[in-house]
CSV table of C-alpha atoms and ligand atoms in Angstrom, one decimal:
chain,number,residue,atom,x,y,z
I,19,MET,CA,121.3,74.7,85.3
I,20,ASN,CA,121.4,74.1,89.0
I,21,ALA,CA,124.6,72.5,90.4
I,22,ALA,CA,124.0,70.8,93.7
I,23,PRO,CA,124.4,73.4,96.4
I,24,ARG,CA,125.7,70.9,99.0
I,25,GLU,CA,129.1,71.0,97.1
I,26,PRO,CA,129.8,74.6,96.5
I,27,LEU,CA,131.8,75.0,93.3
I,28,TYR,CA,135.1,76.5,94.6
I,29,GLN,CA,136.9,76.3,91.3
I,30,ASN,CA,140.2,77.5,92.7
I,31,ARG,CA,142.7,76.4,95.4
I,32,ARG,CA,140.1,76.6,98.1
I,33,CYS,CA,138.0,73.9,96.5
I,34,THR,CA,138.1,71.8,99.6
I,35,LEU,CA,136.2,74.4,101.7
I,36,ASN,CA,133.1,72.8,103.2
I,37,LEU,CA,130.6,75.4,104.2
I,38,GLN,CA,127.9,73.1,105.5
I,39,ASP,CA,129.4,73.0,109.0
I,40,LYS,CA,130.2,76.8,109.1
I,41,SER,CA,128.2,79.4,110.9
I,42,ILE,CA,125.7,81.6,109.0
I,43,ALA,CA,128.1,84.6,109.1
I,44,THR,CA,130.7,82.6,107.2
I,45,GLN,CA,128.2,81.0,104.9
I,46,ALA,CA,126.7,84.4,104.0
I,47,VAL,CA,130.2,85.7,102.9
I,48,HIS,CA,131.5,82.6,101.0
I,49,GLY,CA,128.4,80.7,99.9
I,50,GLY,CA,127.8,79.9,96.3
I,51,GLN,CA,130.7,81.8,94.8
I,52,ASP,CA,131.6,80.6,91.2
I,53,ARG,CA,135.2,81.6,90.4
I,54,PRO,CA,136.0,80.6,86.9
I,55,LEU,CA,139.3,78.7,86.4
I,56,PRO,CA,142.2,80.6,85.1
I,57,GLY,CA,142.2,80.8,81.3
I,58,ALA,CA,145.0,80.3,78.8
I,59,GLY,CA,147.9,82.7,79.6
I,60,ARG,CA,146.5,83.9,82.9
I,61,SER,CA,146.9,82.7,86.5
I,62,TRP,CA,144.3,84.8,88.2
I,63,VAL,CA,140.7,84.2,89.1
I,64,PRO,CA,138.2,86.9,90.3
I,65,THR,CA,137.3,86.7,94.0
I,66,SER,CA,133.8,87.7,93.3
I,67,THR,CA,131.5,85.7,90.9
I,68,PRO,CA,131.5,87.7,87.6
I,69,ILE,CA,128.2,89.0,86.2
I,70,TYR,CA,127.8,86.8,83.1
I,71,GLN,CA,125.8,89.4,81.1
I,72,THR,CA,124.9,87.1,78.2
I,73,SER,CA,121.8,85.5,76.9
I,74,SER,CA,123.4,82.5,75.3
I,75,PHE,CA,126.6,80.3,75.6
I,76,MET,CA,128.7,78.7,72.9
I,77,TYR,CA,130.8,75.5,72.9
I,78,ASP,CA,133.7,74.2,70.9
I,79,ASN,CA,131.4,71.8,69.1
I,80,ALA,CA,127.7,71.3,68.5
I,81,GLU,CA,127.7,67.8,70.1
I,82,THR,CA,128.4,69.3,73.5
I,83,MET,CA,125.4,71.7,73.1
I,84,ALA,CA,123.2,68.8,72.0
I,85,ALA,CA,124.4,66.7,75.0
I,86,ILE,CA,123.5,69.6,77.4
I,87,PHE,CA,120.0,69.9,75.9
I,88,GLU,CA,119.5,66.1,76.3
I,89,GLY,CA,120.5,66.4,79.9
I,90,LYS,CA,123.5,64.1,79.5
I,91,ILE,CA,126.0,66.7,80.8
I,92,GLN,CA,125.5,69.9,82.7
I,93,GLY,CA,126.2,73.3,81.1
I,94,TYR,CA,124.7,76.6,80.2
I,95,VAL,CA,123.0,77.2,76.9
I,96,TYR,CA,120.5,80.1,77.2
I,97,GLY,CA,119.9,82.8,79.8
I,98,ARG,CA,116.3,81.7,80.7
I,99,PHE,CA,117.7,78.2,81.4
I,100,GLY,CA,120.2,79.5,83.9
I,101,THR,CA,123.5,81.4,84.2
I,102,PRO,CA,126.6,80.9,86.4
I,103,THR,CA,125.8,84.2,88.2
I,104,GLY,CA,122.2,83.0,88.9
I,105,ASP,CA,123.5,79.6,90.0
I,106,ALA,CA,126.0,81.2,92.4
I,107,LEU,CA,123.2,83.1,94.1
I,108,GLN,CA,121.0,80.0,94.2
I,109,ARG,CA,123.7,77.9,95.9
I,110,ALA,CA,124.2,80.8,98.4
I,111,VAL,CA,120.5,81.0,99.4
I,112,ALA,CA,120.1,77.2,99.5
I,113,LEU,CA,123.1,77.0,101.9
I,114,LEU,CA,121.6,79.7,104.2
I,115,GLU,CA,118.2,78.1,104.3
I,116,GLY,CA,119.6,74.5,104.8
I,117,GLY,CA,117.9,73.4,101.5
I,118,ASP,CA,119.2,71.2,98.7
I,119,ILE,CA,118.4,73.6,95.9
I,120,ALA,CA,117.2,77.2,95.3
I,121,VAL,CA,115.7,78.7,92.1
I,122,GLY,CA,115.8,82.5,91.5
I,123,PHE,CA,113.0,84.5,90.0
I,124,ALA,CA,112.5,88.1,88.8
I,125,SER,CA,110.4,89.1,91.8
I,126,GLY,CA,109.0,87.7,95.0
I,127,MET,CA,105.6,87.4,93.3
I,128,ALA,CA,107.1,85.3,90.5
I,129,ALA,CA,108.6,83.1,93.2
I,130,VAL,CA,105.3,82.7,95.0
I,131,HIS,CA,103.5,81.8,91.8
I,132,ALA,CA,106.2,79.4,90.6
I,133,ALA,CA,106.3,77.6,94.0
I,134,LEU,CA,102.5,77.0,93.9
I,135,LEU,CA,102.6,75.8,90.3
I,136,ALA,CA,105.6,73.5,91.0
I,137,SER,CA,103.7,72.1,94.1
I,138,GLY,CA,101.2,70.6,91.5
I,139,LEU,CA,98.3,72.8,92.7
I,140,SER,CA,95.7,72.5,89.9
I,141,ALA,CA,92.1,73.3,89.0
I,142,GLY,CA,89.8,71.6,91.6
I,143,ASP,CA,92.5,71.6,94.3
I,144,THR,CA,92.2,73.6,97.5
I,145,LEU,CA,94.8,76.1,98.7
I,146,LEU,CA,94.5,76.8,102.4
I,147,SER,CA,96.2,80.0,103.4
I,148,ALA,CA,96.9,82.4,106.2
I,149,GLN,CA,94.5,85.4,105.9
I,150,ASP,CA,97.2,87.9,107.0
I,151,LEU,CA,99.1,87.9,103.7
I,152,TYR,CA,101.1,90.4,101.7
I,153,GLY,CA,98.3,92.1,99.6
I,154,ALA,CA,99.6,91.0,96.1
I,155,THR,CA,99.9,87.4,97.3
I,156,GLN,CA,96.3,87.5,98.5
I,157,SER,CA,95.2,89.0,95.2
I,158,LEU,CA,97.2,86.3,93.3
I,159,PHE,CA,95.3,83.7,95.2
I,160,LEU,CA,91.8,85.3,95.1
I,161,GLN,CA,91.9,86.9,91.7
I,162,VAL,CA,94.2,84.7,89.5
I,163,LEU,CA,94.4,81.2,91.0
I,164,SER,CA,90.6,81.2,91.8
I,165,ARG,CA,89.9,82.1,88.2
I,166,MET,CA,92.0,79.0,87.2
I,167,GLY,CA,89.7,76.8,89.3
I,168,VAL,CA,91.7,76.6,92.6
I,169,HIS,CA,89.5,76.8,95.7
I,170,VAL,CA,91.1,79.3,98.0
I,171,HIS,CA,90.3,79.3,101.7
I,172,LEU,CA,91.8,81.9,104.0
I,173,LEU,CA,92.0,81.6,107.8
I,174,ASP,CA,93.8,82.7,110.9
I,175,VAL,CA,96.8,80.3,111.1
I,176,THR,CA,97.4,81.2,114.8
I,177,ASP,CA,94.1,79.3,115.5
I,178,HIS,CA,95.4,75.7,115.2
I,179,ALA,CA,92.0,74.1,115.9
I,180,ALA,CA,90.6,76.0,112.9
I,181,VAL,CA,93.6,75.0,110.8
I,182,ALA,CA,93.2,71.3,111.8
I,183,GLN,CA,89.5,71.4,111.0
I,184,ALA,CA,90.0,73.1,107.6
I,185,LEU,CA,92.7,70.5,106.8
I,186,ALA,CA,90.4,67.7,107.7
I,187,THR,CA,87.3,68.9,105.9
I,188,ARG,CA,88.8,70.7,102.9
I,189,ARG,CA,91.7,68.3,102.2
I,190,PRO,CA,93.9,71.1,100.7
I,191,LYS,CA,96.9,70.4,98.4
I,192,VAL,CA,98.9,73.2,100.1
I,193,LEU,CA,98.9,75.1,103.4
I,194,TYR,CA,100.5,78.5,102.8
I,195,VAL,CA,101.7,80.9,105.5
I,196,GLU,CA,104.1,83.8,106.0
I,197,THR,CA,106.6,83.5,108.9
I,198,MET,CA,105.6,86.9,110.2
I,199,SER,CA,102.4,88.5,109.1
I,200,ASN,CA,102.1,92.0,107.5
I,201,PRO,CA,101.5,94.5,109.2
I,202,LEU,CA,100.3,92.9,112.4
I,203,LEU,CA,103.5,90.8,112.9
I,204,LYS,CA,101.8,87.6,114.0
I,205,ILE,CA,104.2,84.7,114.1
I,206,ALA,CA,103.3,81.4,112.5
I,207,ASP,CA,104.1,78.3,114.6
I,208,LEU,CA,106.1,76.6,111.8
I,209,PRO,CA,106.8,73.2,113.5
I,210,ALA,CA,103.1,72.8,114.7
I,211,LEU,CA,101.7,73.9,111.3
I,212,ALA,CA,104.1,71.6,109.3
I,213,ARG,CA,103.0,68.7,111.5
I,214,LEU,CA,99.3,69.5,111.0
I,215,ALA,CA,99.7,70.0,107.2
I,216,HIS,CA,101.6,66.7,106.8
I,217,ASP,CA,99.3,64.7,109.0
I,218,HIS,CA,96.5,65.7,106.5
I,219,GLY,CA,98.6,65.0,103.4
I,220,ALA,CA,99.1,68.7,102.5
I,221,LEU,CA,102.3,70.4,101.4
I,222,PHE,CA,103.5,73.2,103.7
I,223,LEU,CA,104.8,76.4,101.9
I,224,VAL,CA,106.3,79.3,103.8
I,225,ASP,CA,107.0,82.8,102.7
I,226,SER,CA,109.9,83.8,105.0
I,227,THR,CA,110.5,87.3,103.5
I,228,PHE,CA,109.9,89.1,106.8
I,229,THR,CA,112.4,87.0,108.9
I,230,SER,CA,115.1,86.0,106.3
I,231,PRO,CA,117.2,82.9,106.8
I,232,TYR,CA,119.1,84.8,109.5
I,233,LEU,CA,116.1,84.6,112.0
I,234,VAL,CA,114.5,81.3,111.0
I,235,GLN,CA,115.0,78.5,108.5
I,236,PRO,CA,111.6,77.0,107.9
I,237,LEU,CA,112.9,73.9,106.0
I,238,ARG,CA,114.4,72.8,109.3
I,239,HIS,CA,110.9,73.1,110.9
I,240,GLY,CA,109.2,71.0,108.3
I,241,ALA,CA,108.4,73.4,105.4
I,242,ASP,CA,108.4,71.8,102.0
I,243,MET,CA,109.3,75.0,100.2
I,244,VAL,CA,110.5,78.4,101.4
I,245,ILE,CA,109.8,81.6,99.4
I,246,HIS,CA,111.6,84.9,99.6
I,247,SER,CA,111.1,88.3,98.1
I,248,ALA,CA,114.8,88.9,97.7
I,249,THR,CA,113.9,92.5,97.1
I,250,LYS,CA,113.8,92.8,101.0
I,251,TYR,CA,116.4,91.5,103.5
I,252,LEU,CA,118.4,89.3,101.1
I,253,GLY,CA,119.2,92.2,98.8
I,254,GLY,CA,118.9,94.6,101.7
I,255,HIS,CA,119.9,97.9,99.9
I,256,GLY,CA,116.7,98.9,98.1
I,257,ASP,CA,118.3,98.5,94.7
I,258,VAL,CA,117.1,95.2,93.3
I,259,THR,CA,113.9,93.2,92.7
I,260,GLY,CA,114.0,89.4,92.9
I,261,GLY,CA,112.6,86.3,94.4
I,262,VAL,CA,113.9,82.8,95.4
I,263,VAL,CA,112.3,79.5,96.2
I,264,VAL,CA,114.3,77.0,98.3
I,265,ALA,CA,113.4,73.3,98.7
I,266,SER,CA,114.7,69.7,98.8
I,267,ALA,CA,116.1,68.2,95.6
I,268,GLN,CA,112.8,66.6,94.7
I,269,TRP,CA,111.4,70.0,93.7
I,270,GLU,CA,114.3,71.1,91.6
I,271,ALA,CA,113.0,69.9,88.2
I,272,GLY,CA,109.5,71.3,88.8
I,273,LEU,CA,110.8,74.7,90.0
I,274,ASN,CA,113.3,75.0,87.1
I,275,SER,CA,110.6,74.0,84.7
I,276,MET,CA,108.3,76.8,86.0
I,277,ALA,CA,111.2,79.3,85.7
I,278,ARG,CA,111.8,78.3,82.1
I,279,LEU,CA,108.3,77.9,80.9
I,280,VAL,CA,106.6,80.8,82.7
I,281,GLY,CA,109.8,82.8,82.2
I,282,GLY,CA,110.0,85.1,85.3
I,283,VAL,CA,113.7,84.5,85.6
I,284,LEU,CA,116.2,86.5,87.5
I,285,SER,CA,118.7,88.6,85.5
I,286,PRO,CA,122.4,88.0,86.1
I,287,HIS,CA,122.9,91.5,87.3
I,288,ASP,CA,120.1,91.3,89.8
I,289,ALA,CA,121.4,87.9,91.0
I,290,TRP,CA,124.8,89.4,91.6
I,291,LEU,CA,123.3,92.4,93.5
I,292,ILE,CA,121.3,90.0,95.8
I,293,GLN,CA,124.4,87.8,96.4
I,294,ARG,CA,126.4,90.9,97.3
I,295,GLY,CA,123.6,91.9,99.7
I,296,ILE,CA,123.6,88.5,101.3
I,297,LYS,CA,127.3,88.8,102.4
I,298,THR,CA,126.2,91.3,105.0
I,299,LEU,CA,122.8,89.8,105.8
I,300,PRO,CA,123.9,88.5,109.3
I,301,LEU,CA,125.4,91.9,110.2
I,302,ARG,CA,122.5,93.8,108.9
I,303,MET,CA,119.9,91.6,110.6
I,304,GLN,CA,121.7,91.8,114.0
I,305,ARG,CA,121.8,95.6,113.8
I,306,GLN,CA,118.2,95.9,112.4
I,307,CYS,CA,116.8,93.6,115.1
I,308,GLN,CA,118.6,95.5,117.9
I,309,ASN,CA,117.4,98.8,116.5
I,310,ALA,CA,113.8,97.5,116.2
I,311,ALA,CA,113.9,96.4,119.8
I,312,THR,CA,115.1,99.8,120.9
I,313,ILE,CA,112.6,101.7,118.8
I,314,ALA,CA,109.8,99.5,120.1
I,315,GLN,CA,110.8,100.4,123.7
I,316,ALA,CA,111.0,104.1,122.9
I,317,LEU,CA,107.6,104.1,121.2
I,318,MET,CA,106.0,102.2,124.1
I,319,SER,CA,106.7,105.2,126.4
I,320,HIS,CA,105.8,107.9,123.8
I,321,PRO,CA,102.8,109.9,124.7
I,322,LEU,CA,101.6,110.2,121.1
I,323,VAL,CA,101.7,106.4,120.5
I,324,ALA,CA,98.7,104.4,121.5
I,325,ARG,CA,99.9,100.8,120.8
I,326,VAL,CA,103.2,99.1,119.8
I,327,ILE,CA,103.3,95.6,118.1
I,328,TYR,CA,106.7,94.0,118.3
I,329,PRO,CA,107.3,90.2,118.7
I,330,GLY,CA,110.3,91.0,121.0
I,331,LEU,CA,108.0,92.7,123.6
I,332,PRO,CA,106.6,90.4,126.3
I,333,GLY,CA,103.1,91.7,125.7
I,334,HIS,CA,103.1,90.4,122.0
I,335,PRO,CA,100.7,87.4,121.7
I,336,GLN,CA,103.4,85.2,120.2
I,337,HIS,CA,106.4,86.5,122.2
I,338,ASN,CA,107.3,83.1,123.6
I,339,LEU,CA,107.0,81.5,120.1
I,340,ALA,CA,109.2,84.2,118.6
I,341,GLU,CA,111.8,83.7,121.3
I,342,ARG,CA,111.8,79.9,120.6
I,343,LEU,CA,111.8,80.1,116.8
I,344,PHE,CA,114.1,83.1,116.1
I,345,ARG,CA,117.9,83.0,116.3
I,346,ASP,CA,119.2,84.2,119.7
I,347,GLY,CA,115.7,84.9,120.8
I,348,LEU,CA,115.6,88.1,118.6
I,349,GLY,CA,112.3,89.8,118.0
I,350,GLY,CA,112.7,90.6,114.4
I,351,ALA,CA,113.4,93.9,112.6
I,352,MET,CA,109.8,95.1,112.0
I,353,VAL,CA,107.7,97.2,114.4
I,354,SER,CA,104.1,98.3,114.0
I,355,PHE,CA,102.5,101.0,116.0
I,356,GLU,CA,99.3,103.0,116.3
I,357,LEU,CA,99.3,106.8,116.7
I,358,ALA,CA,97.2,108.1,119.5
I,359,ASP,CA,94.1,109.8,117.8
I,360,GLY,CA,95.4,108.3,114.6
I,361,SER,CA,93.2,109.5,111.7
I,362,ARG,CA,94.5,108.9,108.2
I,363,GLN,CA,95.3,112.6,107.8
I,364,ARG,CA,97.3,112.6,111.0
I,365,VAL,CA,99.4,109.7,109.9
I,366,LEU,CA,100.1,111.2,106.5
I,367,HIS,CA,101.0,114.5,108.3
I,368,PHE,CA,103.4,112.4,110.5
I,369,PHE,CA,105.0,110.9,107.3
I,370,ASN,CA,105.4,114.3,105.8
I,371,ASN,CA,107.2,115.4,108.9
I,372,LEU,CA,109.9,112.7,108.7
I,373,ARG,CA,113.3,113.9,107.8
I,374,LEU,CA,115.6,110.8,108.1
I,375,CYS,CA,113.2,107.8,108.0
I,376,ILE,CA,111.8,107.1,104.5
I,377,PRO,CA,108.1,106.5,103.8
I,378,ALA,CA,108.2,103.8,101.1
I,379,THR,CA,106.5,100.7,100.1
I,380,THR,CA,109.1,98.2,100.9
I,381,LEU,CA,111.0,96.7,103.9
I,382,GLY,CA,114.3,95.1,104.9
I,383,ASP,CA,116.6,97.8,103.5
I,384,VAL,CA,119.5,99.5,105.3
I,385,TYR,CA,117.3,102.6,105.5
I,386,THR,CA,114.5,102.8,108.1
I,387,LEU,CA,111.3,102.7,106.2
I,388,LEU,CA,107.7,103.5,107.2
I,389,LEU,CA,104.5,102.4,105.5
I,390,HIS,CA,100.8,103.3,106.1
I,391,PRO,CA,98.9,100.0,105.4
I,392,ALA,CA,95.5,101.7,105.2
I,393,THR,CA,96.5,103.9,102.3
I,394,SER,CA,99.0,101.5,100.6
I,395,SER,CA,99.4,97.7,101.1
I,396,HIS,CA,95.9,97.2,102.5
I,397,SER,CA,94.0,100.0,100.6
I,398,TYR,CA,92.3,97.3,98.6
I,399,LEU,CA,90.2,96.3,101.7
I,400,THR,CA,87.2,98.4,102.8
I,401,PRO,CA,87.5,100.3,106.0
I,402,GLU,CA,85.2,97.7,107.7
I,403,GLN,CA,87.4,94.8,106.4
I,404,ARG,CA,90.5,96.5,107.7
I,405,GLN,CA,89.0,97.1,111.1
I,406,ALA,CA,87.9,93.5,111.2
I,407,VAL,CA,91.5,92.3,110.8
I,408,GLY,CA,92.8,94.9,113.1
I,409,ILE,CA,94.3,97.4,110.7
I,410,GLY,CA,93.1,100.8,111.7
I,411,ASP,CA,93.8,104.2,110.0
I,412,GLY,CA,96.3,105.0,112.7
I,413,LEU,CA,98.5,101.9,112.1
I,414,VAL,CA,102.1,102.4,110.9
I,415,ARG,CA,104.6,99.7,109.9
I,416,LEU,CA,108.2,100.4,110.5
I,417,SER,CA,111.2,98.4,109.0
I,418,ALA,CA,114.2,99.2,111.1
I,419,GLY,CA,117.3,100.2,109.2
I,420,ILE,CA,121.0,100.1,110.2
I,421,GLU,CA,121.3,103.9,111.0
I,422,ASP,CA,122.3,105.0,114.6
I,423,VAL,CA,119.2,104.1,116.6
I,424,ALA,CA,119.3,107.4,118.5
I,425,ASP,CA,118.9,109.3,115.2
I,426,ILE,CA,116.0,107.1,114.1
I,427,ILE,CA,114.2,107.7,117.4
I,428,ALA,CA,114.9,111.4,117.3
I,429,ASP,CA,113.4,111.7,113.8
I,430,LEU,CA,110.3,109.7,114.8
I,431,ASP,CA,109.9,111.9,117.9
I,432,GLN,CA,110.2,115.2,116.1
I,433,ALA,CA,107.8,114.0,113.4
I,434,LEU,CA,105.3,113.0,116.2
I,435,ARG,CA,105.7,116.2,118.2
I,436,ALA,CA,105.2,118.4,115.1
I,437,LEU,CA,101.7,117.0,114.6
Y,504,PLP,C1,105.9,88.9,102.4
Y,504,PLP,C2,106.0,89.2,101.0
Y,504,PLP,N1,106.0,88.3,100.1
Y,504,PLP,C3,106.2,88.6,98.8
Y,504,PLP,C4,106.3,89.9,98.3
Y,504,PLP,C5,106.5,90.1,96.9
Y,504,PLP,O1,107.8,90.5,96.6
Y,504,PLP,P1,108.2,91.3,95.3
Y,504,PLP,O2,107.7,92.7,95.6
Y,504,PLP,O3,109.7,91.2,95.2
Y,504,PLP,O4,107.5,90.8,94.1
Y,504,PLP,C6,106.4,90.9,99.3
Y,504,PLP,C7,106.5,92.3,98.8
Y,504,PLP,O5,106.5,93.2,99.6
Y,504,PLP,C8,106.2,90.6,100.6
Y,504,PLP,O6,106.2,91.5,101.6
């Protein structure tokens, strides 16, 4: 059950606290908490939302349970239908994104799928999407949704003339983009794309995993739904898999229904871990963005690096857009770069030389993480297809962690020099 996130359930003395007008640092720490009222014979409440590790709930009488099932009163009946821990996380994320509601899922992919199903996308409809997508999202579109009769059309969403033309001719149900593309870190112009989509009667869905609500809040720029792989910056510690969709209240019933019927729901323990991660999201993002900017600068002057892609660098094609869209003009916490003479073997050798930074298939953690798109996230493309989209064998994607940046740069440098 989703309680309205606009009125956080502070079930203790601080129930008058209104978080809507607080800064994101305060919202991240206090958002969504569900502190159960003191029970019989006790006067205390936990300061942290408990993990309600239960698959069902019981009531004093059967009539109450029946009334909940009929939707006459709110309450919890069964884990797949919602838990207090899951609802606390949902309120926290909705608050951070400036949405009315959020619905949690077992992974980012489950969230992507549920958002599209809840949008009403059906057989015969067209899904217009950015071509620079997370690989599994692209496969979901091209292999699964296509098979179900959805027409999928991919294009470069930084080319607004092409987007306008495709919207006009293909009349899609949904325009789908990622705020920052992977691994080339192109930035989607959210306000412009939202306007274009809506002018042509399409819904605008945005995967904001790479930027997190700290950098940008797509709903404020016109998105109809925002999707996160909470496995990344929201969780932030590399210890949980989850996803969230945030939207206005009109989408609540549809999203909840997809969670319940398709069943990819978030467990109470994972919801709790993500909410715990969120408390430090602003701190982590500030540090990770600062570290990324310093790493990008260091790599720019490194003799063994041929090219650096970072939205915070003036040479990035969407540098001005990033400055305008992202909080405090930050450039994000992801850096991509190409090794000079970067054969596949040379990059793998470089990865093997790393001592502090971790080669792993994820991002957004407190650890600095590196990924080789050609042999992992984009290995499903042929070498020619990779070259065509600009992903060479020498390309490396780095997710800046919160370690001391001098240590990160020293590790990258020693791993490069040992080649
Ligand atoms: C942009 C983006 N969206 C969605 C996903 C899928 O998330 P998950 O791995 O939590 O299913 C990922 C995973 O890397 C991603 O990078």
